[in-house]
CSV table of C-alpha atoms (C1' of nucleotides) in Angstrom, one decimal:
chain,number,residue,atom,x,y,z
K,8,UNK,CA,-26.4,149.3,204.6
K,9,UNK,CA,-26.9,145.2,203.8
K,10,UNK,CA,-24.6,143.2,205.5
K,11,UNK,CA,-22.1,141.0,203.3
K,12,UNK,CA,-23.2,137.1,204.2
K,13,UNK,CA,-20.1,135.6,203.1
K,14,UNK,CA,-17.0,134.5,204.5
K,15,UNK,CA,-14.2,137.4,205.5
K,16,UNK,CA,-10.6,136.5,205.5
K,17,UNK,CA,-10.7,136.7,209.2
K,18,UNK,CA,-14.3,137.2,211.7
K,19,UNK,CA,-14.8,140.0,213.1
K,20,UNK,CA,-13.4,140.8,216.8
K,21,UNK,CA,-15.2,142.2,219.7
K,22,UNK,CA,-13.6,145.6,219.4
K,23,UNK,CA,-14.7,145.7,215.6
K,24,UNK,CA,-18.3,145.6,216.9
K,25,UNK,CA,-17.6,147.6,220.3
K,26,UNK,CA,-16.3,150.4,218.0
K,27,UNK,CA,-18.8,150.5,215.2
K,28,UNK,CA,-21.7,150.2,218.2
K,29,UNK,CA,-19.6,153.3,219.7
K,30,UNK,CA,-19.6,155.0,216.4
K,31,UNK,CA,-23.4,155.0,216.0
K,32,UNK,CA,-24.2,155.5,219.7
K,33,UNK,CA,-22.0,159.3,219.8
K,34,UNK,CA,-23.5,160.2,216.6
K,35,UNK,CA,-27.0,159.3,217.9
K,36,UNK,CA,-28.0,156.9,214.7
K,37,UNK,CA,-28.7,154.7,218.0
K,38,UNK,CA,-30.1,157.8,220.2
K,39,UNK,CA,-30.0,158.3,224.2
K,40,UNK,CA,-32.5,155.8,225.4
K,41,UNK,CA,-33.4,153.3,222.4
K,42,UNK,CA,-33.0,149.6,223.7
K,43,UNK,CA,-30.1,147.6,222.0
K,44,UNK,CA,-31.3,143.6,221.5
K,45,UNK,CA,-28.5,141.3,221.6
K,46,UNK,CA,-29.8,138.3,219.3
K,47,UNK,CA,-30.9,140.7,216.7
K,48,UNK,CA,-27.4,142.9,216.7
K,49,UNK,CA,-25.8,139.4,216.9
K,50,UNK,CA,-26.8,138.0,214.0
K,51,UNK,CA,-26.5,141.8,212.2
K,52,UNK,CA,-22.8,141.8,213.1
K,53,UNK,CA,-22.1,137.7,212.3
K,54,UNK,CA,-21.0,137.3,215.8
K,55,UNK,CA,-22.5,135.1,218.8
K,56,UNK,CA,-24.6,136.4,220.9
K,57,UNK,CA,-21.9,135.6,224.0
K,58,UNK,CA,-19.3,137.9,222.4
K,59,UNK,CA,-21.7,140.6,221.3
K,60,UNK,CA,-22.5,140.8,225.2
K,61,UNK,CA,-18.9,140.8,225.6
K,62,UNK,CA,-18.8,144.3,223.7
K,63,UNK,CA,-22.0,145.5,225.8
K,64,UNK,CA,-19.9,144.8,228.9
K,65,UNK,CA,-17.5,147.2,227.6
K,66,UNK,CA,-19.7,149.7,226.1
K,67,UNK,CA,-21.5,149.4,229.9
K,68,UNK,CA,-17.7,150.6,231.4
K,69,UNK,CA,-17.6,153.2,228.8
K,70,UNK,CA,-20.9,154.5,229.9
K,71,UNK,CA,-22.0,154.6,226.3
K,72,UNK,CA,-25.2,151.8,227.4
K,73,UNK,CA,-26.6,151.2,230.8
K,74,UNK,CA,-28.0,147.5,231.7
K,75,UNK,CA,-30.8,146.2,233.9
K,76,UNK,CA,-30.3,143.0,235.0
K,77,UNK,CA,-32.8,140.8,233.1
K,78,UNK,CA,-34.4,143.5,231.5
K,79,UNK,CA,-31.4,144.3,228.5
K,80,UNK,CA,-29.3,147.1,227.5
K,81,UNK,CA,-30.2,151.2,226.3
K,82,UNK,CA,-28.3,154.0,225.2
K,83,UNK,CA,-27.5,156.0,228.4
K,84,UNK,CA,-29.5,159.3,228.7
K,85,UNK,CA,-27.3,162.1,229.9
K,86,UNK,CA,-28.9,164.1,232.9
K,87,UNK,CA,-28.4,167.6,232.9
K,88,UNK,CA,-26.0,167.3,235.7
K,89,UNK,CA,-24.2,164.6,233.9
K,90,UNK,CA,-23.5,166.9,231.5
K,91,UNK,CA,-22.1,169.7,233.9
K,92,UNK,CA,-20.3,166.5,235.4
K,93,UNK,CA,-18.4,165.6,232.1
K,94,UNK,CA,-17.9,169.5,231.3
K,95,UNK,CA,-16.3,170.0,234.4
K,96,UNK,CA,-13.9,166.9,233.9
K,97,UNK,CA,-13.2,168.0,230.3
K,98,UNK,CA,-11.8,171.8,231.7
K,99,UNK,CA,-9.4,170.2,233.6
K,100,UNK,CA,-8.1,167.4,231.7
K,101,UNK,CA,-8.5,169.4,228.1
K,102,UNK,CA,-6.6,171.9,230.1
K,103,UNK,CA,-4.1,169.4,231.3
K,104,UNK,CA,-3.2,168.0,227.6
K,105,UNK,CA,-2.4,171.4,226.2
K,106,UNK,CA,-0.1,172.3,229.6
K,107,UNK,CA,1.9,169.2,228.5
K,108,UNK,CA,1.8,169.8,225.2
K,109,UNK,CA,2.8,173.1,225.4
K,110,UNK,CA,5.7,171.4,227.3
K,111,UNK,CA,6.4,168.8,225.1
K,112,UNK,CA,6.4,170.2,221.9
K,113,UNK,CA,9.3,172.0,220.0
K,114,UNK,CA,9.2,175.3,218.3
K,115,UNK,CA,6.8,175.8,215.5
K,116,UNK,CA,4.9,172.5,216.4
K,117,UNK,CA,1.7,174.7,216.2
K,118,UNK,CA,2.4,176.8,212.9
K,119,UNK,CA,-0.4,174.9,210.3
K,120,UNK,CA,-2.6,174.6,213.2
K,121,UNK,CA,-2.2,178.1,213.9
K,122,UNK,CA,-2.5,179.0,210.4
K,123,UNK,CA,-5.6,176.9,209.9
K,124,UNK,CA,-7.1,179.2,212.9
K,125,UNK,CA,-6.7,182.3,210.9
K,126,UNK,CA,-8.5,184.7,208.4
K,127,UNK,CA,-10.2,181.8,206.5
K,128,UNK,CA,-11.6,180.4,210.0
K,129,UNK,CA,-13.4,183.7,209.8
K,130,UNK,CA,-14.6,183.7,206.6
K,131,UNK,CA,-15.7,180.0,207.2
K,132,UNK,CA,-18.0,180.9,210.5
K,133,UNK,CA,-19.2,184.0,208.4
K,134,UNK,CA,-20.4,181.7,206.4
K,135,UNK,CA,-22.1,179.4,208.3
K,136,UNK,CA,-19.3,176.6,207.4
K,137,UNK,CA,-19.6,174.5,210.4
K,138,UNK,CA,-17.6,171.7,209.1
K,139,UNK,CA,-14.7,173.5,209.0
K,140,UNK,CA,-14.8,174.9,212.4
K,141,UNK,CA,-15.6,171.6,213.7
K,142,UNK,CA,-12.2,170.3,211.9
K,143,UNK,CA,-9.9,172.6,213.0
K,144,UNK,CA,-11.3,172.1,216.6
K,145,UNK,CA,-11.0,168.4,216.6
K,146,UNK,CA,-7.6,168.9,214.8
K,147,UNK,CA,-6.4,171.0,217.5
K,148,UNK,CA,-8.0,168.9,220.3
K,149,UNK,CA,-6.5,165.4,218.5
K,150,UNK,CA,-2.7,167.4,218.5
K,151,UNK,CA,-2.5,168.3,221.8
K,152,UNK,CA,-3.9,165.5,222.9
K,153,UNK,CA,-1.2,163.5,221.2
K,154,UNK,CA,1.8,166.1,222.1
K,155,UNK,CA,0.6,165.6,225.4
K,156,UNK,CA,2.5,162.0,225.4
K,157,UNK,CA,0.1,160.8,228.1
K,158,UNK,CA,-1.8,157.9,227.3
K,159,UNK,CA,-4.5,157.1,230.4
K,160,UNK,CA,-4.8,161.0,229.8
K,161,UNK,CA,-5.9,160.3,226.0
K,162,UNK,CA,-8.1,157.4,226.6
K,163,UNK,CA,-9.8,158.9,229.3
K,164,UNK,CA,-10.3,162.1,227.5
K,165,UNK,CA,-11.5,160.0,224.3
K,166,UNK,CA,-14.2,158.7,226.5
K,167,UNK,CA,-15.3,161.8,227.8
K,168,UNK,CA,-15.7,163.2,224.5
K,169,UNK,CA,-17.3,160.4,223.2
K,170,UNK,CA,-20.2,161.1,225.4
K,171,UNK,CA,-20.9,164.6,224.6
K,172,UNK,CA,-19.8,164.6,220.7
K,173,UNK,CA,-23.2,165.6,219.6
K,174,UNK,CA,-23.8,168.1,222.5
K,175,UNK,CA,-20.8,170.1,221.3
K,176,UNK,CA,-22.1,169.7,218.0
K,177,UNK,CA,-25.0,170.8,218.4
K,178,UNK,CA,-23.4,174.1,220.4
K,179,UNK,CA,-21.9,175.5,217.4
K,180,UNK,CA,-25.4,176.0,215.8
K,181,UNK,CA,-25.8,178.5,219.0
K,182,UNK,CA,-25.6,181.8,217.3
K,183,UNK,CA,-22.1,183.6,218.3
K,184,UNK,CA,-20.3,180.4,219.8
K,185,UNK,CA,-18.2,179.3,216.9
K,186,UNK,CA,-16.9,183.1,216.6
K,187,UNK,CA,-16.2,183.1,220.2
K,188,UNK,CA,-14.8,179.4,220.2
K,189,UNK,CA,-12.3,180.8,217.2
K,190,UNK,CA,-11.2,183.8,219.7
K,191,UNK,CA,-10.6,181.7,222.6
K,192,UNK,CA,-8.3,179.1,220.5
K,193,UNK,CA,-6.4,181.8,219.2
K,194,UNK,CA,-5.2,183.5,222.5
K,195,UNK,CA,-4.4,180.0,223.2
K,196,UNK,CA,-2.5,179.2,220.3
K,197,UNK,CA,-0.7,182.3,220.8
K,198,UNK,CA,0.2,180.9,224.5
K,199,UNK,CA,1.4,177.8,223.0
K,200,UNK,CA,3.7,179.6,220.4
K,201,UNK,CA,5.3,181.7,223.2
K,202,UNK,CA,5.9,178.1,225.6
K,203,UNK,CA,3.7,179.8,228.3
K,204,UNK,CA,2.2,176.3,229.5
K,205,UNK,CA,0.8,177.7,232.3
K,206,UNK,CA,-1.0,180.5,230.8
K,207,UNK,CA,-2.2,178.5,227.7
K,208,UNK,CA,-3.5,175.5,230.3
K,209,UNK,CA,-5.7,178.5,231.7
K,210,UNK,CA,-6.9,179.6,229.4
K,211,UNK,CA,-8.1,176.4,227.9
K,212,UNK,CA,-9.8,176.3,231.1
K,213,UNK,CA,-11.5,179.2,230.4
K,214,UNK,CA,-12.6,178.3,227.2
K,215,UNK,CA,-14.1,175.4,228.3
K,216,UNK,CA,-16.0,176.5,231.1
K,217,UNK,CA,-17.2,179.3,228.9
K,218,UNK,CA,-18.4,176.2,226.5
K,219,UNK,CA,-20.2,175.2,229.4
K,220,UNK,CA,-22.3,178.5,230.5
K,221,UNK,CA,-23.2,178.5,227.0
K,222,UNK,CA,-24.6,175.4,227.3
K,223,UNK,CA,-26.5,175.9,230.6
K,224,UNK,CA,-27.9,178.7,228.8
K,225,UNK,CA,-29.3,176.9,225.5
K,226,UNK,CA,-29.5,173.9,227.5
K,227,UNK,CA,-33.9,173.6,226.6
K,228,UNK,CA,-32.6,173.6,223.2
K,229,UNK,CA,-29.4,171.6,222.9
K,230,UNK,CA,-30.5,168.7,225.1
Y,11,UNK,CA,-8.3,130.2,253.2
Y,12,UNK,CA,-10.3,127.0,252.9
Y,13,UNK,CA,-13.1,127.3,250.3
Y,14,UNK,CA,-16.6,126.4,251.3
Y,15,UNK,CA,-18.1,124.2,249.3
Y,16,UNK,CA,-21.7,124.9,250.9
Y,17,UNK,CA,-24.3,126.7,249.2
Y,18,UNK,CA,-25.2,130.1,249.6
Y,19,UNK,CA,-27.9,132.0,249.8
Y,20,UNK,CA,-27.4,133.7,247.0
Y,21,UNK,CA,-25.0,132.8,244.2
Y,22,UNK,CA,-21.8,135.3,244.4
Y,23,UNK,CA,-22.4,137.8,241.3
Y,24,UNK,CA,-19.6,139.3,238.8
Y,25,UNK,CA,-19.0,142.5,240.8
Y,26,UNK,CA,-18.1,140.6,243.7
Y,27,UNK,CA,-15.5,139.1,242.3
Y,28,UNK,CA,-14.4,141.8,240.2
Y,29,UNK,CA,-14.5,143.6,243.7
Y,30,UNK,CA,-12.4,140.7,245.4
Y,31,UNK,CA,-10.3,140.5,242.7
Y,32,UNK,CA,-9.6,144.6,242.4
Y,33,UNK,CA,-8.9,144.6,246.1
Y,34,UNK,CA,-6.3,141.7,245.4
Y,35,UNK,CA,-4.6,143.5,242.9
Y,36,UNK,CA,-4.4,147.0,244.5
Y,37,UNK,CA,-3.1,145.5,247.5
Y,38,UNK,CA,-0.5,143.9,245.8
Y,39,UNK,CA,-1.5,140.4,247.7
Y,40,UNK,CA,-1.7,139.5,243.5
Y,41,UNK,CA,1.7,141.5,242.6
Y,42,UNK,CA,2.1,143.1,239.2
Y,43,UNK,CA,2.7,140.6,236.9
Y,44,UNK,CA,1.2,137.4,238.6
Y,45,UNK,CA,-0.7,135.4,235.9
Y,46,UNK,CA,-4.1,135.2,236.6
Y,47,UNK,CA,-5.5,131.5,235.6
Y,48,UNK,CA,-8.9,131.1,234.4
Y,49,UNK,CA,-10.0,127.7,236.0
Y,50,UNK,CA,-8.3,127.7,239.4
Y,51,UNK,CA,-9.7,131.7,240.3
Y,52,UNK,CA,-13.5,130.2,239.0
Y,53,UNK,CA,-13.5,127.0,241.3
Y,54,UNK,CA,-12.2,129.3,243.9
Y,55,UNK,CA,-15.0,131.7,243.6
Y,56,UNK,CA,-17.1,129.4,242.5
Y,57,UNK,CA,-18.2,130.5,239.5
Y,58,UNK,CA,-18.5,129.2,235.8
Y,59,UNK,CA,-15.2,130.4,233.9
Y,60,UNK,CA,-17.5,132.5,231.6
Y,61,UNK,CA,-18.5,134.5,234.0
Y,62,UNK,CA,-15.0,135.1,235.7
Y,63,UNK,CA,-14.5,136.3,231.8
Y,64,UNK,CA,-16.5,138.6,232.4
Y,65,UNK,CA,-15.1,139.7,235.6
Y,66,UNK,CA,-11.6,139.8,233.9
Y,67,UNK,CA,-13.3,142.0,231.1
Y,68,UNK,CA,-14.1,144.5,233.6
Y,69,UNK,CA,-10.9,144.4,235.3
Y,70,UNK,CA,-9.2,144.8,232.1
Y,71,UNK,CA,-11.3,148.0,231.4
Y,72,UNK,CA,-10.2,149.3,234.8
Y,73,UNK,CA,-6.6,149.0,233.4
Y,74,UNK,CA,-5.6,146.4,236.5
Y,75,UNK,CA,-5.1,143.3,234.0
Y,76,UNK,CA,-3.5,143.1,231.1
Y,77,UNK,CA,-4.7,140.2,229.0
Y,78,UNK,CA,-3.3,139.2,225.2
Y,79,UNK,CA,-4.9,136.8,223.2
Y,80,UNK,CA,-5.0,132.9,223.9
Y,81,UNK,CA,-2.2,133.5,226.7
Y,82,UNK,CA,-4.2,134.9,229.3
Y,83,UNK,CA,-4.2,138.1,232.0
Y,84,UNK,CA,-1.4,139.2,234.2
Y,85,UNK,CA,-1.6,141.7,237.0
Y,86,UNK,CA,-0.9,145.0,235.4
Y,87,UNK,CA,3.0,146.5,235.5
Y,88,UNK,CA,3.7,150.3,235.9
Y,89,UNK,CA,6.2,151.9,234.2
Y,90,UNK,CA,7.7,154.9,235.9
Y,91,UNK,CA,6.1,156.7,233.2
Y,92,UNK,CA,2.6,155.4,233.5
Y,93,UNK,CA,3.2,156.6,237.2
Y,94,UNK,CA,3.8,159.9,236.3
Y,95,UNK,CA,1.1,159.8,233.9
Y,96,UNK,CA,-1.6,159.2,236.8
Y,97,UNK,CA,0.0,161.4,238.6
Y,98,UNK,CA,-0.7,164.1,236.2
Y,99,UNK,CA,-4.4,163.0,236.3
Y,100,UNK,CA,-4.6,163.1,239.6
Y,101,UNK,CA,-3.3,166.8,240.3
Y,102,UNK,CA,-6.1,168.1,238.5
Y,103,UNK,CA,-9.0,166.0,239.0
Y,104,UNK,CA,-8.4,165.8,243.0
Y,105,UNK,CA,-7.4,169.7,242.8
Y,106,UNK,CA,-10.9,169.8,241.1
Y,107,UNK,CA,-12.4,167.6,243.5
Y,108,UNK,CA,-11.3,170.0,246.6
Y,109,UNK,CA,-12.4,173.3,244.3
Y,110,UNK,CA,-16.0,171.9,243.7
Y,111,UNK,CA,-16.0,170.6,247.2
Y,112,UNK,CA,-15.1,174.0,248.3
Y,113,UNK,CA,-18.0,175.2,246.7
Y,114,UNK,CA,-20.8,172.9,247.2
Y,115,UNK,CA,-20.5,172.4,250.9
Y,116,UNK,CA,-21.8,174.5,253.8
Y,117,UNK,CA,-19.7,176.4,256.5
Y,118,UNK,CA,-18.3,174.2,259.3
Y,119,UNK,CA,-18.4,170.6,256.9
Y,120,UNK,CA,-14.6,170.6,257.3
Y,121,UNK,CA,-14.4,171.2,261.1
Y,122,UNK,CA,-14.2,167.6,262.2
Y,123,UNK,CA,-11.3,167.4,259.2
Y,124,UNK,CA,-9.7,170.0,260.1
Y,125,UNK,CA,-9.5,168.6,263.9
Y,126,UNK,CA,-8.2,165.3,262.9
Y,127,UNK,CA,-5.2,167.0,261.1
Y,128,UNK,CA,-4.7,169.2,264.0
Y,129,UNK,CA,-1.6,168.1,267.1
Y,130,UNK,CA,-2.2,164.7,267.2
Y,131,UNK,CA,-1.1,164.3,263.4
Y,132,UNK,CA,1.9,165.6,264.3
Y,133,UNK,CA,2.5,163.5,267.0
Y,134,UNK,CA,1.3,160.1,265.4
Y,135,UNK,CA,3.9,161.1,262.7
Y,136,UNK,CA,6.4,162.0,265.0
Y,137,UNK,CA,6.0,158.4,266.6
Y,138,UNK,CA,6.0,157.0,263.2
Y,139,UNK,CA,2.5,156.0,263.5
Y,140,UNK,CA,1.3,155.7,259.4
Y,141,UNK,CA,-1.7,153.9,260.1
Y,142,UNK,CA,-3.4,157.6,261.7
Y,143,UNK,CA,-1.7,159.5,258.6
Y,144,UNK,CA,-3.1,156.9,255.9
Y,145,UNK,CA,-6.3,157.2,257.8
Y,146,UNK,CA,-6.7,161.0,257.9
Y,147,UNK,CA,-5.6,161.3,254.0
Y,148,UNK,CA,-8.1,158.7,252.9
Y,149,UNK,CA,-10.6,160.9,254.9
Y,150,UNK,CA,-9.9,164.2,253.3
Y,151,UNK,CA,-9.9,162.5,249.7
Y,152,UNK,CA,-13.0,160.6,250.4
Y,153,UNK,CA,-14.9,163.2,251.7
Y,154,UNK,CA,-13.7,165.8,249.4
Y,155,UNK,CA,-14.9,163.5,246.4
Y,156,UNK,CA,-18.4,163.0,248.1
Y,157,UNK,CA,-18.7,166.3,248.7
Y,158,UNK,CA,-17.7,167.4,245.0
Y,159,UNK,CA,-21.5,165.8,243.8
Y,160,UNK,CA,-19.6,164.4,240.3
Y,161,UNK,CA,-20.2,160.8,240.4
Y,162,UNK,CA,-18.3,160.9,236.7
Y,163,UNK,CA,-15.3,162.3,238.9
Y,164,UNK,CA,-15.6,160.0,241.5
Y,165,UNK,CA,-15.7,157.2,239.6
Y,166,UNK,CA,-12.5,158.2,237.6
Y,167,UNK,CA,-10.8,159.0,240.6
Y,168,UNK,CA,-11.3,156.1,242.2
Y,169,UNK,CA,-9.8,153.9,239.1
Y,170,UNK,CA,-6.8,155.9,239.2
Y,171,UNK,CA,-6.0,155.7,242.6
Y,172,UNK,CA,-6.6,152.1,243.0
Y,173,UNK,CA,-3.6,151.7,240.5
Y,174,UNK,CA,-1.4,154.2,242.7
Y,175,UNK,CA,-2.1,153.1,246.2
Y,176,UNK,CA,0.3,150.9,247.2
Y,177,UNK,CA,2.5,153.1,245.5
Y,178,UNK,CA,1.3,156.1,247.5
Y,179,UNK,CA,1.4,154.2,251.0
Y,180,UNK,CA,5.2,153.3,250.2
Y,181,UNK,CA,5.8,157.4,249.5
Y,182,UNK,CA,5.0,157.6,253.0
Y,183,UNK,CA,8.1,155.6,254.2
Y,184,UNK,CA,10.4,158.2,253.0
Y,185,UNK,CA,11.6,160.4,255.7
Y,186,UNK,CA,9.8,163.7,255.7
Y,187,UNK,CA,7.4,163.2,253.2
Y,188,UNK,CA,4.0,162.4,255.6
Y,189,UNK,CA,5.4,165.7,257.3
Y,190,UNK,CA,5.6,167.7,254.5
Y,191,UNK,CA,2.1,166.5,253.4
Y,192,UNK,CA,0.7,167.3,256.7
Y,193,UNK,CA,1.6,170.9,256.3
Y,194,UNK,CA,-0.1,171.0,253.3
Y,195,UNK,CA,-3.1,169.7,253.7
Y,196,UNK,CA,-3.6,172.1,256.6
Y,197,UNK,CA,-3.1,174.9,254.0
Y,198,UNK,CA,-5.5,173.7,251.6
Y,199,UNK,CA,-8.1,173.2,254.6
Y,200,UNK,CA,-8.0,176.8,255.5
Y,201,UNK,CA,-8.6,177.6,252.2
Y,202,UNK,CA,-11.4,175.1,252.1
Y,203,UNK,CA,-11.9,176.7,255.9
Y,204,UNK,CA,-12.4,180.2,254.4
Y,205,UNK,CA,-14.1,178.9,251.1
Y,206,UNK,CA,-11.3,180.8,248.8
Y,207,UNK,CA,-12.3,177.0,246.5
Y,208,UNK,CA,-9.5,178.7,243.6
Y,209,UNK,CA,-6.6,178.9,246.4
Y,210,UNK,CA,-7.8,175.3,247.6
Y,211,UNK,CA,-7.6,174.0,244.3
Y,212,UNK,CA,-4.0,175.3,243.6
Y,213,UNK,CA,-2.9,174.1,246.6
Y,214,UNK,CA,-3.9,170.3,246.0
Y,215,UNK,CA,-2.5,170.7,242.8
Y,216,UNK,CA,0.9,171.7,244.4
Y,217,UNK,CA,0.8,168.8,246.9
Y,218,UNK,CA,0.6,166.5,244.2
Y,219,UNK,CA,2.8,167.6,242.2
Y,220,UNK,CA,5.3,167.8,244.8
Y,221,UNK,CA,4.2,164.0,246.1
Y,222,UNK,CA,5.0,163.1,242.4
Y,223,UNK,CA,8.7,164.7,242.8
Y,224,UNK,CA,9.5,163.1,246.0
Y,225,UNK,CA,8.5,160.1,243.9
Y,226,UNK,CA,10.7,160.5,241.6
Y,227,UNK,CA,13.2,161.2,243.4
Y,228,UNK,CA,12.8,157.8,245.7
Y,229,UNK,CA,12.0,156.0,242.2
Y,230,UNK,CA,14.1,153.4,242.7
Y,231,UNK,CA,13.0,152.5,246.2
Y,232,UNK,CA,9.6,152.7,245.9
Y,233,UNK,CA,8.7,151.0,242.4
A,8,DG,C1',-65.8,148.4,233.1
A,9,DC,C1',-61.9,147.3,235.7
A,10,DC,C1',-58.3,144.7,238.3
A,11,DA,C1',-55.6,141.1,239.3
A,12,DA,C1',-54.2,136.4,238.1
A,13,DC,C1',-52.0,133.7,234.2
A,14,DC,C1',-50.1,132.1,230.6
A,15,DA,C1',-47.2,132.3,226.2
A,16,DG,C1',-43.8,134.3,223.9
A,17,DA,C1',-39.4,137.1,223.6
A,18,DT,C1',-35.5,138.4,225.9
A,19,DT,C1',-31.7,137.7,228.9
A,20,DG,C1',-28.2,134.6,232.0
A,21,DT,C1',-25.4,130.7,232.7
A,22,DC,C1',-23.5,127.2,231.8
A,23,DA,C1',-20.8,123.0,230.2
A,24,DA,C1',-19.2,120.9,226.0
A,25,DC,C1',-15.9,121.7,221.9
A,26,DA,C1',-12.6,123.9,219.0
A,27,DA,C1',-8.2,126.8,218.9
A,28,DT,C1',-3.9,127.6,220.7
A,29,DT,C1',0.0,128.0,223.6
A,30,DT,C1',3.0,125.8,226.8
A,31,DT,C1',5.9,122.2,228.4
A,32,DG,C1',8.5,118.1,228.2
A,33,DA,C1',10.4,114.4,226.2
A,34,DC,C1',13.7,112.8,222.4
A,35,DG,C1',17.1,112.2,219.1
A,36,DA,C1',20.8,114.2,215.9
A,37,DT,C1',24.5,116.7,215.6
I,11,DA,C1',25.3,119.7,226.4
I,12,DT,C1',22.5,122.8,222.8
I,13,DC,C1',19.0,123.0,219.9
I,14,DG,C1',14.8,121.6,217.5
I,15,DT,C1',10.8,118.4,216.1
I,16,DC,C1',7.1,116.5,217.9
I,17,DA,C1',3.5,115.3,220.8
I,18,DA,C1',0.4,115.9,225.2
I,19,DA,C1',-1.3,118.5,228.4
I,20,DA,C1',-2.8,123.1,229.9
I,21,DT,C1',-4.9,126.9,229.1
I,22,DT,C1',-8.1,129.9,226.7
I,23,DG,C1',-11.4,131.1,223.1
I,24,DT,C1',-16.3,130.0,221.3
I,25,DT,C1',-20.6,128.3,220.6
I,26,DG,C1',-25.2,126.3,221.0
I,27,DA,C1',-28.4,124.8,224.4
I,28,DC,C1',-31.0,125.1,228.4
I,29,DA,C1',-32.8,128.1,232.5
I,30,DA,C1',-34.2,132.3,234.6
I,31,DT,C1',-36.7,136.4,233.9
I,32,DC,C1',-39.5,139.9,232.0
I,33,DT,C1',-43.2,141.2,229.4
I,34,DG,C1',-47.8,141.9,227.0
I,35,DG,C1',-51.9,139.9,226.2
I,36,DT,C1',-55.9,136.9,227.5
I,37,DT,C1',-59.2,135.5,230.6
I,38,DG,C1',-62.2,135.2,234.1
I,39,DG,C1',-64.1,137.1,238.4
I,40,DC,C1',-66.4,140.9,240.8
DNA sequence: GCCAACCAGATTGTCAACAATTTTGACGAT
DNA sequence: ATCGTCAAAATTGTTGACAATCTGGTTGGC
């Protein structure tokens, strides 16, 4: 998209630039290994190089880019080991979110979500409509994290998810993965609806561990 | 301490300043709520204000300080709710580290640690030698995290621990807490020595959850 | 041809001055 | 005395220029 040269009502902030760059990185619009040069990016976003460097500093803390002194910044390349590490942490943290959400939420809080995981989800998967499955899984994650009422957990999980987002989408391309995930999520939701927080946590752990196993088996196609 | 004015072999880096400030913050040498002014700190560490600001940016990402625009930075004040949030995350993440450590480590990897949790620990606690107890608990945490061979987990846990370090130390002042923690750690180590990763993880969770409960009960004395 | 030294261009790192904003303190009216 | 106003001082935010470093290509010697 062509950049507007005219003056905005207010100048873009460092956080704005961080969010735009984060989006571009997690969607692999800026692929792993891509070199990020300061001057062109600063010009593109209409900010000074110093402020863009502040944005780089934040992206580095988030683990999205890596910087070497006097050599610049590149989009982080995830090794297979690092993916395993991220999955291990998501396993326990997303499961924690599910447990807290189950404990905190009132009765019937998951009715709408349960409905969306119903027969129409089955049909969507049969027709290879992966966007639908992605939308309900995203809704599940966002709603459970919000209901967990744990801000620090929410931020940490967002950071972890950003780093694996593309891989998770690719994993859904593997035949059978979406169907397996659907069944597992139904079981989790059943436990949540029954108010069994401990079981829901355990099932969510098994869900992510299973996803990690599938990833290992199809690693060469996904990475 | 009086600052040396002479030139060093190499100038201090931003990371050096971050580490010094982090140390001062987690030890409450800079207490929660303390205002951090840029110019005096930059002069104290012998760096320019711009670089000190970079350090502030990192500390903000770590959650150790909070900044408001045009108003400066203060050391983060933890609310009771935030402490609960941090404990909830430590519960699952440190337990994960214990599980991974148990799975990864060879036979006998915990012999030295088990020895240090032996009768001499009992005597130290009876004599109110809390430093000894702190040393072995620290060793337990550091060795399990290292053995988990998960760098991202390690960094995340370091960040969480920094923010609660002083509170954990104060919790040990509560009569009986150290003794309870000692017994729990012995059980965890027994499971680790037996190679039962799942049990060790479960016991570590109960250990931290218990610590969180004690904290809740003595909140008004500790916070 | 091959390699090392070297130079020009590009890129990143650092700084000190300037601008914008907030805080402080004095002053005067009610 | 209390409050509002306003200017001065202190503090933070931003920028452009300069220094340090790396990259890639060229030259010259073997």
